XYZ file of N, CA, C and O in Angstrom:
772
model
N -25.741 -19.513 59.227
C -26.890 -19.321 58.370
C -27.771 -18.257 59.013
O -28.256 -18.424 60.121
N -27.976 -17.177 58.307
C -28.647 -16.016 58.877
C -30.145 -16.188 59.053
O -30.754 -15.496 59.854
N -30.791 -17.102 58.351
C -32.242 -17.256 58.426
C -32.700 -18.167 59.563
O -33.894 -18.222 59.856
N -31.798 -18.877 60.202
C -32.199 -19.857 61.212
C -32.953 -19.265 62.404
O -33.923 -19.875 62.853
N -32.581 -18.083 62.937
C -33.379 -17.563 64.060
C -34.850 -17.348 63.683
O -35.745 -17.644 64.467
N -35.101 -16.858 62.482
C -36.489 -16.657 62.047
C -37.167 -17.988 61.763
O -38.350 -18.154 61.997
N -36.417 -18.937 61.270
C -36.948 -20.274 60.998
C -37.391 -20.936 62.303
O -38.469 -21.514 62.386
N -36.566 -20.797 63.353
C -36.855 -21.425 64.652
C -38.092 -20.804 65.292
O -38.909 -21.503 65.879
N -38.243 -19.477 65.163
C -39.380 -18.809 65.803
C -40.636 -18.850 64.945
O -41.697 -18.444 65.403
N -40.532 -19.323 63.708
C -41.701 -19.372 62.826
C -42.010 -18.032 62.186
O -43.053 -17.864 61.567
N -41.125 -17.061 62.312
C -41.334 -15.727 61.757
C -40.624 -15.586 60.409
O -40.068 -14.551 60.100
N -40.653 -16.622 59.601
C -39.949 -16.625 58.318
C -40.969 -16.660 57.189
O -42.031 -17.263 57.314
N -40.658 -15.991 56.094
C -41.559 -15.984 54.953
C -41.529 -17.357 54.272
O -40.557 -18.103 54.371
N -42.595 -17.665 53.561
C -42.757 -18.981 52.949
C -41.593 -19.329 52.019
O -41.035 -20.417 52.106
N -41.226 -18.411 51.150
C -40.132 -18.697 50.214
C -38.833 -18.992 50.925
O -38.102 -19.918 50.561
N -38.545 -18.197 51.955
C -37.326 -18.432 52.721
C -37.398 -19.752 53.477
O -36.414 -20.473 53.593
N -38.589 -20.099 53.988
C -38.740 -21.361 54.715
C -38.486 -22.543 53.782
O -37.809 -23.506 54.141
N -39.002 -22.457 52.559
C -38.777 -23.541 51.590
C -37.297 -23.671 51.267
O -36.761 -24.782 51.156
N -36.642 -22.537 51.138
C -35.213 -22.540 50.847
C -34.426 -23.162 51.997
O -33.546 -23.993 51.785
N -34.776 -22.795 53.238
C -34.081 -23.358 54.409
C -34.368 -24.857 54.514
O -33.461 -25.650 54.775
N -35.631 -25.265 54.294
C -35.971 -26.697 54.330
C -35.112 -27.485 53.350
O -34.558 -28.531 53.690
N -35.006 -26.966 52.129
C -34.223 -27.666 51.106
C -32.749 -27.728 51.499
O -32.093 -28.755 51.319
N -32.239 -26.639 52.050
C -30.830 -26.614 52.421
C -30.545 -27.540 53.607
O -29.540 -28.259 53.613
N -31.434 -27.540 54.591
C -31.218 -28.392 55.762
C -31.217 -29.876 55.400
O -30.565 -30.682 56.067
N -31.920 -30.220 54.323
C -31.966 -31.620 53.905
C -30.612 -32.122 53.420
O -30.349 -33.324 53.462
N -29.729 -31.196 52.996
C -28.439 -31.618 52.448
C -27.238 -31.118 53.247
O -26.118 -31.471 52.939
N -27.458 -30.306 54.281
C -26.325 -29.703 54.997
C -26.354 -30.094 56.480
O -27.158 -29.578 57.255
N -25.470 -30.983 56.848
C -25.404 -31.450 58.237
C -24.947 -30.330 59.170
O -25.444 -30.200 60.287
N -24.028 -29.488 58.715
C -23.523 -28.393 59.539
C -24.650 -27.431 59.924
O -24.786 -27.033 61.085
N -25.486 -27.087 58.966
C -26.594 -26.165 59.264
C -27.666 -26.851 60.110
O -28.342 -26.194 60.909
N -27.811 -28.153 59.972
C -28.750 -28.880 60.825
C -28.289 -28.838 62.281
O -29.107 -28.693 63.196
N -26.974 -28.938 62.495
C -26.441 -28.824 63.855
C -26.636 -27.405 64.381
O -26.964 -27.200 65.544
N -26.459 -26.412 63.517
C -26.669 -25.020 63.920
C -28.139 -24.789 64.267
O -28.462 -24.058 65.202
N -29.050 -25.434 63.531
C -30.483 -25.329 63.833
C -30.771 -25.871 65.235
O -31.526 -25.269 65.994
N -30.151 -26.986 65.581
C -30.354 -27.557 66.919
C -29.851 -26.590 67.991
O -30.495 -26.417 69.033
N -28.731 -25.925 67.740
C -28.206 -24.945 68.701
C -29.151 -23.752 68.824
O -29.381 -23.245 69.930
N -29.716 -23.298 67.707
C -30.681 -22.188 67.747
C -31.915 -22.576 68.566
O -32.449 -21.766 69.316
N -32.367 -23.800 68.410
C -33.535 -24.254 69.174
C -33.218 -24.305 70.669
O -34.046 -23.969 71.501
N -32.002 -24.751 71.025
C -31.606 -24.780 72.434
C -31.556 -23.358 73.001
O -31.995 -23.113 74.123
N -31.045 -22.420 72.222
C -30.987 -21.029 72.662
C -32.396 -20.474 72.860
O -32.672 -19.826 73.870
N -33.307 -20.745 71.921
C -34.689 -20.281 72.041
C -35.315 -20.819 73.332
O -35.956 -20.092 74.076
N -35.104 -22.101 73.602
C -35.682 -22.704 74.801
C -35.062 -22.122 76.070
O -35.748 -21.944 77.073
N -33.767 -21.794 76.032
C -33.086 -21.268 77.217
C -33.572 -19.868 77.559
O -33.762 -19.545 78.735
N -33.793 -19.017 76.569
C -34.207 -17.643 76.866
C -35.714 -17.523 77.039
O -36.193 -16.517 77.555
N -36.475 -18.527 76.654
C -37.934 -18.467 76.791
C -38.356 -18.422 78.260
O -39.397 -17.854 78.586
N -37.549 -18.982 79.150
C -37.894 -19.030 80.565
C -37.402 -17.816 81.348
O -37.674 -17.707 82.546
N -36.664 -16.907 80.696
C -36.159 -15.739 81.408
C -37.296 -14.765 81.689
O -38.178 -14.577 80.855
N -37.271 -14.111 82.855
C -38.315 -13.129 83.156
C -38.095 -11.867 82.324
O -36.988 -11.621 81.848
N -39.141 -11.045 82.161
C -38.965 -9.796 81.411
C -38.003 -8.877 82.147
O -37.907 -8.928 83.380
N -37.288 -8.014 81.431
C -36.276 -7.184 82.081
C -36.862 -6.140 83.026
O -36.191 -5.681 83.915
N -38.116 -5.757 82.853
C -38.727 -4.753 83.719
C -40.195 -5.095 83.877
O -40.921 -5.214 82.899
N -40.630 -5.290 85.119
C -41.966 -5.800 85.386
C -43.068 -4.906 84.836
O -44.121 -5.382 84.454
N -42.874 -3.611 84.770
C -43.927 -2.712 84.329
C -43.850 -2.349 82.856
O -44.605 -1.517 82.386
N -42.943 -2.911 82.115
C -42.802 -2.586 80.707
C -41.951 -1.346 80.511
O -41.476 -0.714 81.451
N -41.762 -0.988 79.252
C -40.887 0.131 78.894
C -41.455 1.471 79.365
O -40.714 2.354 79.776
N -42.773 1.645 79.318
C -43.372 2.913 79.743
C -43.097 3.172 81.223
O -42.745 4.281 81.621
N -43.273 2.143 82.030
C -43.045 2.317 83.470
C -41.564 2.558 83.749
O -41.219 3.365 84.614
N -40.689 1.866 83.023
C -39.267 2.080 83.227
C -38.896 3.512 82.845
O -38.139 4.184 83.559
N -39.456 4.045 81.743
C -39.184 5.425 81.346
C -39.695 6.399 82.404
O -39.036 7.402 82.722
N -40.869 6.099 82.965
C -41.421 6.939 84.034
C -40.496 6.922 85.248
O -40.215 7.969 85.842
N -40.022 5.747 85.649
C -39.097 5.646 86.777
C -37.819 6.433 86.512
O -37.293 7.105 87.399
N -37.325 6.347 85.270
C -36.103 7.069 84.929
C -36.326 8.574 84.980
O -35.467 9.322 85.455
N -37.465 9.034 84.493
C -37.722 10.480 84.510
C -37.886 10.971 85.950
O -37.474 12.078 86.282
N -38.511 10.198 86.825
C -38.625 10.562 88.232
C -37.240 10.586 88.877
O -36.952 11.438 89.705
N -36.397 9.669 88.498
C -35.059 9.606 89.084
C -34.242 10.838 88.702
O -33.403 11.294 89.477
N -34.490 11.420 87.515
C -33.761 12.615 87.092
C -34.110 13.823 87.958
O -33.303 14.730 88.120
N -35.319 13.867 88.508
C -35.754 15.019 89.301
C -35.340 14.918 90.767
O -35.384 15.893 91.490
N -34.991 13.749 91.210
C -34.645 13.589 92.617
C -33.145 13.409 92.756
O -32.509 12.766 91.924
N -32.579 13.970 93.835
C -31.135 13.843 94.010
C -30.688 12.418 94.313
O -29.594 12.034 93.971
N -31.550 11.612 94.966
C -31.199 10.225 95.287
C -32.163 9.294 94.594
O -33.342 9.608 94.438
N -31.658 8.147 94.234
C -32.538 7.136 93.651
C -33.344 6.489 94.765
O -32.787 6.146 95.816
N -34.636 6.295 94.552
C -35.421 5.586 95.564
C -34.911 4.159 95.717
O -34.381 3.567 94.787
N -35.050 3.632 96.899
C -34.567 2.284 97.195
C -35.189 1.260 96.236
O -34.520 0.366 95.732
N -36.504 1.393 96.008
C -37.207 0.484 95.106
C -36.577 0.510 93.702
O -36.372 -0.520 93.075
N -36.260 1.721 93.240
C -35.683 1.860 91.906
C -34.287 1.256 91.839
O -33.937 0.589 90.875
N -33.477 1.494 92.858
C -32.108 0.972 92.833
C -32.104 -0.548 92.824
O -31.242 -1.170 92.212
N -33.081 -1.187 93.513
C -33.170 -2.652 93.449
C -33.525 -3.102 92.043
O -33.016 -4.098 91.558
N -34.416 -2.358 91.390
C -34.789 -2.712 90.011
C -33.591 -2.597 89.075
O -33.393 -3.429 88.206
N -32.839 -1.520 89.234
C -31.664 -1.340 88.383
C -30.707 -2.507 88.582
O -30.163 -3.060 87.615
N -30.492 -2.909 89.819
C -29.611 -4.050 90.090
C -30.120 -5.319 89.441
O -29.355 -6.090 88.858
N -31.441 -5.514 89.523
C -32.032 -6.709 88.901
C -31.889 -6.662 87.384
O -31.568 -7.664 86.753
N -32.097 -5.502 86.804
C -31.968 -5.351 85.341
C -30.534 -5.616 84.909
O -30.287 -6.322 83.930
N -29.593 -5.069 85.639
C -28.177 -5.286 85.298
C -27.816 -6.764 85.427
O -27.128 -7.327 84.572
N -28.310 -7.417 86.478
C -28.033 -8.845 86.649
C -28.650 -9.657 85.517
O -28.024 -10.590 84.995
N -29.871 -9.311 85.106
C -30.527 -10.035 84.010
C -29.769 -9.832 82.706
O -29.570 -10.775 81.931
N -29.331 -8.598 82.456
C -28.561 -8.333 81.245
C -27.241 -9.100 81.249
O -26.821 -9.641 80.232
N -26.591 -9.144 82.391
C -25.333 -9.884 82.496
C -25.558 -11.368 82.222
O -24.764 -12.017 81.534
N -26.676 -11.907 82.744
C -26.977 -13.323 82.509
C -27.202 -13.580 81.028
O -26.730 -14.588 80.478
N -27.905 -12.688 80.347
C -28.146 -12.850 78.909
C -26.837 -12.768 78.138
O -26.587 -13.549 77.218
N -25.965 -11.840 78.512
C -24.667 -11.706 77.839
C -23.841 -12.971 78.039
O -23.252 -13.505 77.090
N -23.784 -13.483 79.261
C -23.009 -14.705 79.536
C -23.582 -15.881 78.750
O -22.840 -16.659 78.148
N -24.915 -16.001 78.734
C -25.554 -17.070 77.971
C -25.234 -16.938 76.484
O -24.883 -17.916 75.826
N -25.325 -15.727 75.968
C -25.023 -15.487 74.558
C -23.579 -15.829 74.219
O -23.293 -16.444 73.190
N -22.652 -15.423 75.091
C -21.240 -15.750 74.858
C -21.012 -17.258 74.873
O -20.240 -17.791 74.072
N -21.679 -17.942 75.787
C -21.545 -19.404 75.839
C -22.024 -20.053 74.553
O -21.373 -20.959 74.017
N -23.144 -19.578 74.044
C -23.675 -20.130 72.788
C -22.733 -19.816 71.636
O -22.445 -20.678 70.797
N -22.232 -18.589 71.586
C -21.302 -18.208 70.509
C -20.048 -19.072 70.558
O -19.586 -19.574 69.526
N -19.497 -19.256 71.741
C -18.298 -20.090 71.860
C -18.572 -21.531 71.434
O -17.756 -22.166 70.769
N -19.734 -22.047 71.822
C -20.086 -23.410 71.426
C -20.235 -23.513 69.909
O -19.760 -24.464 69.295
N -20.893 -22.528 69.295
C -21.061 -22.544 67.845
C -19.717 -22.417 67.129
O -19.494 -23.077 66.111
N -18.824 -21.585 67.662
C -17.499 -21.465 67.063
C -16.734 -22.778 67.161
O -16.068 -23.192 66.219
N -16.855 -23.443 68.298
C -16.171 -24.720 68.464
C -16.729 -25.745 67.479
O -15.979 -26.474 66.844
N -18.047 -25.793 67.340
C -18.657 -26.716 66.382
C -18.223 -26.385 64.966
O -17.954 -27.269 64.169
N -18.160 -25.089 64.661
C -17.785 -24.675 63.311
C -16.347 -25.070 63.005
O -16.051 -25.549 61.912
N -15.433 -24.886 63.963
C -14.037 -25.229 63.694
C -13.838 -26.733 63.594
O -12.986 -27.186 62.837
N -14.630 -27.521 64.316
C -14.471 -28.968 64.218
C -15.100 -29.513 62.953
O -14.661 -30.523 62.417
N -16.133 -28.851 62.431
C -16.790 -29.386 61.232
C -16.238 -28.805 59.947
O -16.520 -29.310 58.873
N -15.415 -27.739 60.019
C -14.869 -27.135 58.811
C -14.011 -28.126 58.051
O -14.076 -28.218 56.838
N -13.226 -28.899 58.773
C -12.341 -29.833 58.094
C -13.106 -31.008 57.488
O -12.633 -31.642 56.568
N -14.310 -31.301 57.971
C -15.032 -32.467 57.481
C -15.971 -32.169 56.318
O -16.363 -33.075 55.604
N -16.378 -30.921 56.127
C -17.318 -30.607 55.058
C -16.930 -29.285 54.406
O -16.601 -28.335 55.095
N -16.983 -29.233 53.075
C -16.666 -27.963 52.411
C -17.779 -26.946 52.655
O -18.938 -27.312 52.821
N -17.404 -25.683 52.674
C -18.377 -24.616 52.902
C -19.208 -24.396 51.648
O -18.695 -24.423 50.539
N -20.502 -24.208 51.841
C -21.350 -23.749 50.741
C -22.444 -22.874 51.323
O -22.899 -23.097 52.432
N -22.799 -21.867 50.566
C -23.800 -20.899 51.020
C -25.191 -21.507 50.928
O -25.426 -22.457 50.184
N -26.130 -20.922 51.678
C -27.504 -21.402 51.685
C -28.103 -21.403 50.286
O -28.795 -22.325 49.904
N -27.831 -20.379 49.502
C -28.401 -20.288 48.158
C -27.664 -21.105 47.120
O -28.106 -21.206 45.982
N -26.548 -21.719 47.479
C -25.787 -22.500 46.511
C -26.441 -23.854 46.276
O -26.915 -24.481 47.215
N -26.473 -24.304 45.020
C -26.987 -25.647 44.783
C -26.009 -26.669 45.348
O -24.828 -26.368 45.513
N -26.485 -27.854 45.681
C -25.561 -28.887 46.141
C -24.488 -29.112 45.085
O -24.760 -28.972 43.893
N -23.281 -29.436 45.498
C -22.187 -29.566 44.539
C -22.457 -30.594 43.445
O -21.982 -30.453 42.343
N -23.258 -31.617 43.722
C -23.455 -32.681 42.750
C -24.479 -32.339 41.676
O -24.531 -32.997 40.661
N -25.304 -31.323 41.891
C -26.367 -31.067 40.927
C -26.784 -29.607 40.975
O -26.882 -29.013 42.027
N -27.011 -29.020 39.784
C -27.542 -27.663 39.727
C -28.892 -27.722 39.029
O -29.295 -28.742 38.497
N -29.600 -26.622 39.053
C -30.943 -26.601 38.490
C -30.958 -26.586 36.972
O -30.043 -26.084 36.336
N -32.054 -27.136 36.409
C -32.200 -27.109 34.960
C -33.622 -26.756 34.519
O -33.925 -26.791 33.333
N -34.502 -26.414 35.467
C -35.866 -25.974 35.146
C -36.169 -24.737 35.975
O -35.914 -24.708 37.182
N -36.726 -23.719 35.328
C -37.170 -22.517 36.017
C -38.691 -22.519 35.995
O -39.302 -22.688 34.952
N -39.314 -22.347 37.178
C -40.769 -22.393 37.266
C -41.256 -21.193 38.075
O -40.596 -20.761 39.015
N -42.404 -20.650 37.661
C -43.031 -19.543 38.388
C -44.470 -19.925 38.686
O -45.116 -20.612 37.890
N -44.963 -19.456 39.831
C -46.319 -19.749 40.271
C -47.113 -18.447 40.358
O -46.551 -17.378 40.579
N -48.424 -18.566 40.211
C -49.300 -17.417 40.390
C -49.134 -16.914 41.828
O -48.938 -17.713 42.741
N -49.201 -15.599 42.040
C -48.971 -15.058 43.381
C -49.890 -15.629 44.452
O -49.507 -15.744 45.609
N -51.100 -16.029 44.085
C -52.041 -16.546 45.086
C -51.843 -18.027 45.382
O -52.548 -18.607 46.213
N -50.879 -18.665 44.745
C -50.634 -20.091 44.959
C -50.138 -20.320 46.386
O -49.182 -19.703 46.827
N -50.779 -21.210 47.080
C -50.411 -21.523 48.464
C -49.300 -22.569 48.474
O -49.111 -23.314 47.519
N -48.618 -22.639 49.604
C -47.467 -23.537 49.744
C -47.805 -24.994 49.457
O -47.042 -25.675 48.774
N -48.924 -25.544 49.938
C -49.202 -26.954 49.641
C -49.322 -27.228 48.132
O -48.843 -28.250 47.648
N -49.936 -26.298 47.388
C -50.064 -26.487 45.942
C -48.699 -26.369 45.274
O -48.384 -27.119 44.341
N -47.877 -25.448 45.738
C -46.532 -25.285 45.201
C -45.720 -26.558 45.437
O -45.100 -27.098 44.528
N -45.773 -27.060 46.655
C -45.034 -28.280 46.999
C -45.528 -29.468 46.160
O -44.736 -30.261 45.655
N -46.863 -29.587 46.001
C -47.437 -30.698 45.242
C -46.979 -30.660 43.791
O -46.638 -31.701 43.208
N -46.962 -29.467 43.202
C -46.534 -29.340 41.803
C -45.083 -29.776 41.639
O -44.742 -30.495 40.693
N -44.226 -29.353 42.571
C -42.808 -29.723 42.480
C -42.629 -31.223 42.690
O -41.933 -31.893 41.923
N -43.299 -31.775 43.706
C -43.157 -33.207 43.987
C -43.716 -34.063 42.855
O -43.121 -35.072 42.480
N -44.869 -33.678 42.297
C -45.473 -34.496 41.238
C -44.654 -34.461 39.952
O -44.744 -35.368 39.137
N -43.853 -33.425 39.783
C -43.008 -33.369 38.588
C -41.769 -34.246 38.747
O -41.083 -34.530 37.765
N -41.475 -34.651 39.974
C -40.282 -35.469 40.221
C -39.022 -34.636 40.367
O -37.933 -35.168 40.498
N -39.180 -33.310 40.362
C -38.020 -32.415 40.459
C -37.693 -32.141 41.919
O -38.464 -32.454 42.825
N -36.531 -31.542 42.126
C -36.071 -31.164 43.459
C -35.810 -29.664 43.464
O -35.226 -29.118 42.531
N -36.269 -28.971 44.516
C -36.063 -27.531 44.657
C -34.593 -27.253 44.917
O -34.004 -27.808 45.838
N -34.001 -26.392 44.081
C -32.594 -26.041 44.223
C -32.443 -24.623 44.763
O -31.607 -24.358 45.612
N -33.301 -23.700 44.314
C -33.172 -22.310 44.731
C -34.505 -21.597 44.531
O -35.342 -22.037 43.742
N -34.682 -20.506 45.236
C -35.853 -19.678 45.028
C -36.622 -19.474 46.302
O -36.363 -20.124 47.306
N -37.518 -18.551 46.294
C -37.879 -17.756 45.137
C -36.879 -16.632 44.908
O -36.301 -16.099 45.841
N -36.697 -16.284 43.648
C -35.855 -15.149 43.300
C -36.649 -13.880 43.535
O -37.817 -13.922 43.918
N -36.049 -12.739 43.262
C -36.753 -11.458 43.412
C -37.977 -11.404 42.503
O -38.966 -10.760 42.813
N -37.920 -12.115 41.386
C -39.050 -12.150 40.457
C -40.055 -13.245 40.812
O -41.072 -13.397 40.154
N -39.767 -14.029 41.843
C -40.689 -15.078 42.275
C -40.478 -16.408 41.569
O -41.339 -17.275 41.608
N -39.350 -16.605 40.919
C -39.073 -17.851 40.200
C -38.346 -18.841 41.109
O -37.629 -18.455 42.031
N -38.558 -20.123 40.828
C -37.893 -21.207 41.555
C -37.049 -21.998 40.566
O -37.462 -22.235 39.431
N -35.880 -22.424 41.016
C -35.005 -23.251 40.203
C -35.128 -24.690 40.688
O -34.969 -24.967 41.877
N -35.445 -25.584 39.753
C -35.625 -26.995 40.083
C -34.565 -27.820 39.365
O -34.056 -27.427 38.322
N -34.294 -28.996 39.907
C -33.340 -29.909 39.291
C -34.028 -31.243 39.029
O -34.795 -31.727 39.864
N -33.751 -31.789 37.864
C -34.276 -33.109 37.503
C -33.293 -33.740 36.536
O -32.571 -33.043 35.820
N -33.264 -35.046 36.496
C -32.371 -35.750 35.572
C -32.708 -35.324 34.142
O -33.883 -35.191 33.791
N -31.703 -35.101 33.297
C -31.950 -34.610 31.941
C -32.926 -35.480 31.140
O -33.766 -34.954 30.406
N -32.875 -36.787 31.318
C -33.765 -37.659 30.549
C -35.226 -37.574 31.014
O -36.138 -37.993 30.305
N -35.465 -37.007 32.176
C -36.829 -36.857 32.693
C -37.351 -35.429 32.569
O -38.471 -35.127 32.971
N -36.555 -34.560 31.982
C -36.888 -33.145 31.936
C -38.169 -32.846 31.171
O -39.023 -32.100 31.649
N -38.345 -33.406 29.997
C -39.533 -33.092 29.185
C -40.819 -33.521 29.895
O -41.802 -32.789 29.899
N -40.811 -34.694 30.509
C -42.003 -35.159 31.234
C -42.272 -34.259 32.428
O -43.431 -33.923 32.724
N -41.218 -33.842 33.135
C -41.385 -32.963 34.287
C -41.939 -31.613 33.852
O -42.835 -31.053 34.502
N -41.439 -31.083 32.732
C -41.951 -29.803 32.224
C -43.434 -29.920 31.872
O -44.222 -29.022 32.174
N -43.831 -31.034 31.258
C -45.243 -31.223 30.897
C -46.113 -31.281 32.155
O -47.189 -30.669 32.204
N -45.649 -31.993 33.196
C -46.430 -32.073 34.436
C -46.517 -30.709 35.124
O -47.568 -30.332 35.636
N -45.417 -29.965 35.124
C -45.427 -28.640 35.747
C -46.369 -27.692 35.001
O -47.142 -26.960 35.612
N -46.304 -27.706 33.684
C -47.148 -26.805 32.897
C -48.634 -27.123 33.074
O -49.474 -26.236 32.941
N -48.950 -28.376 33.405
C -50.341 -28.769 33.603
C -50.811 -28.535 35.044
O -52.007 -28.577 35.310
N -49.892 -28.272 35.962
C -50.239 -28.130 37.379
C -50.951 -26.802 37.641
O -50.642 -25.780 37.024
N -51.886 -26.830 38.562
C -52.615 -25.630 38.944
C -51.666 -24.635 39.603
O -50.838 -25.010 40.418
N -51.790 -23.379 39.237
C -50.982 -22.329 39.836
C -49.677 -22.053 39.129
O -49.043 -21.036 39.390
N -49.235 -22.920 38.227
C -47.977 -22.713 37.515
C -48.232 -21.747 36.355
O -49.098 -21.987 35.516
N -47.481 -20.647 36.322
C -47.639 -19.677 35.241
C -46.531 -19.810 34.185
O -46.703 -19.347 33.071
N -45.421 -20.443 34.546
C -44.334 -20.633 33.600
C -43.461 -21.799 34.051
O -43.185 -21.935 35.247
N -43.053 -22.632 33.109
C -42.085 -23.698 33.380
C -41.222 -23.814 32.138
O -41.709 -24.159 31.065
N -39.933 -23.503 32.283
C -39.012 -23.476 31.141
C -37.696 -24.143 31.506
O -37.236 -24.040 32.645
N -37.082 -24.802 30.524
C -35.751 -25.366 30.783
C -34.711 -24.240 30.805
O -34.900 -23.217 30.148
N -33.653 -24.446 31.528
C -32.561 -23.466 31.550
C -31.251 -24.094 31.073
O -30.191 -23.505 31.256
N -31.356 -25.255 30.465
C -30.189 -25.898 29.894
C -30.543 -26.428 28.510
O -31.697 -26.394 28.106
N -29.554 -26.908 27.801
C -29.806 -27.462 26.460
C -30.539 -28.786 26.575
O -30.394 -29.512 27.556
N -31.351 -29.101 25.579
C -32.093 -30.357 25.576
C -31.107 -31.528 25.560
O -30.064 -31.460 24.933
N -31.459 -32.622 26.259
C -30.551 -33.775 26.290
C -30.490 -34.466 24.943
O -31.362 -34.386 24.131
């Protein structure tokens, strides 16, 4: 799942976060991948920066090294430290990749593959809803929960969300959505029951 690194660091947009939340609720494989991403984040958080003086100082050291026939002793130690740090990151990354591949091969036989944007196999959406651009996440969540519907997909490029609800409850859910603050459109996408 490509959005998990941003989800773990909190650098994910609201619509994508809602989509990942909904998917994680039904996908055990992606929940395990989320746990691995969190372990990776925690493992690299304690690593020191690759160069104590930042990129500007490293560029300055490199430019000085180009003018001198020999590398200064101080610089050569830094280069060794940088190479060792990079090697450690590569080894750590390979270990995580191998672990994720092993988890993926063991779980492939137990669960069918489905993409993040795919609705759960048992149910697809039957209501399309759009919110005013200034609608905040708590109001969006409240409108969906109070209608009794479940988020299946969204937001689309046009800002629409696909919701799922039992066909016999659809009309009541549409009425609640249309009355909710921030909702600009709520329409069925299937035939009336």
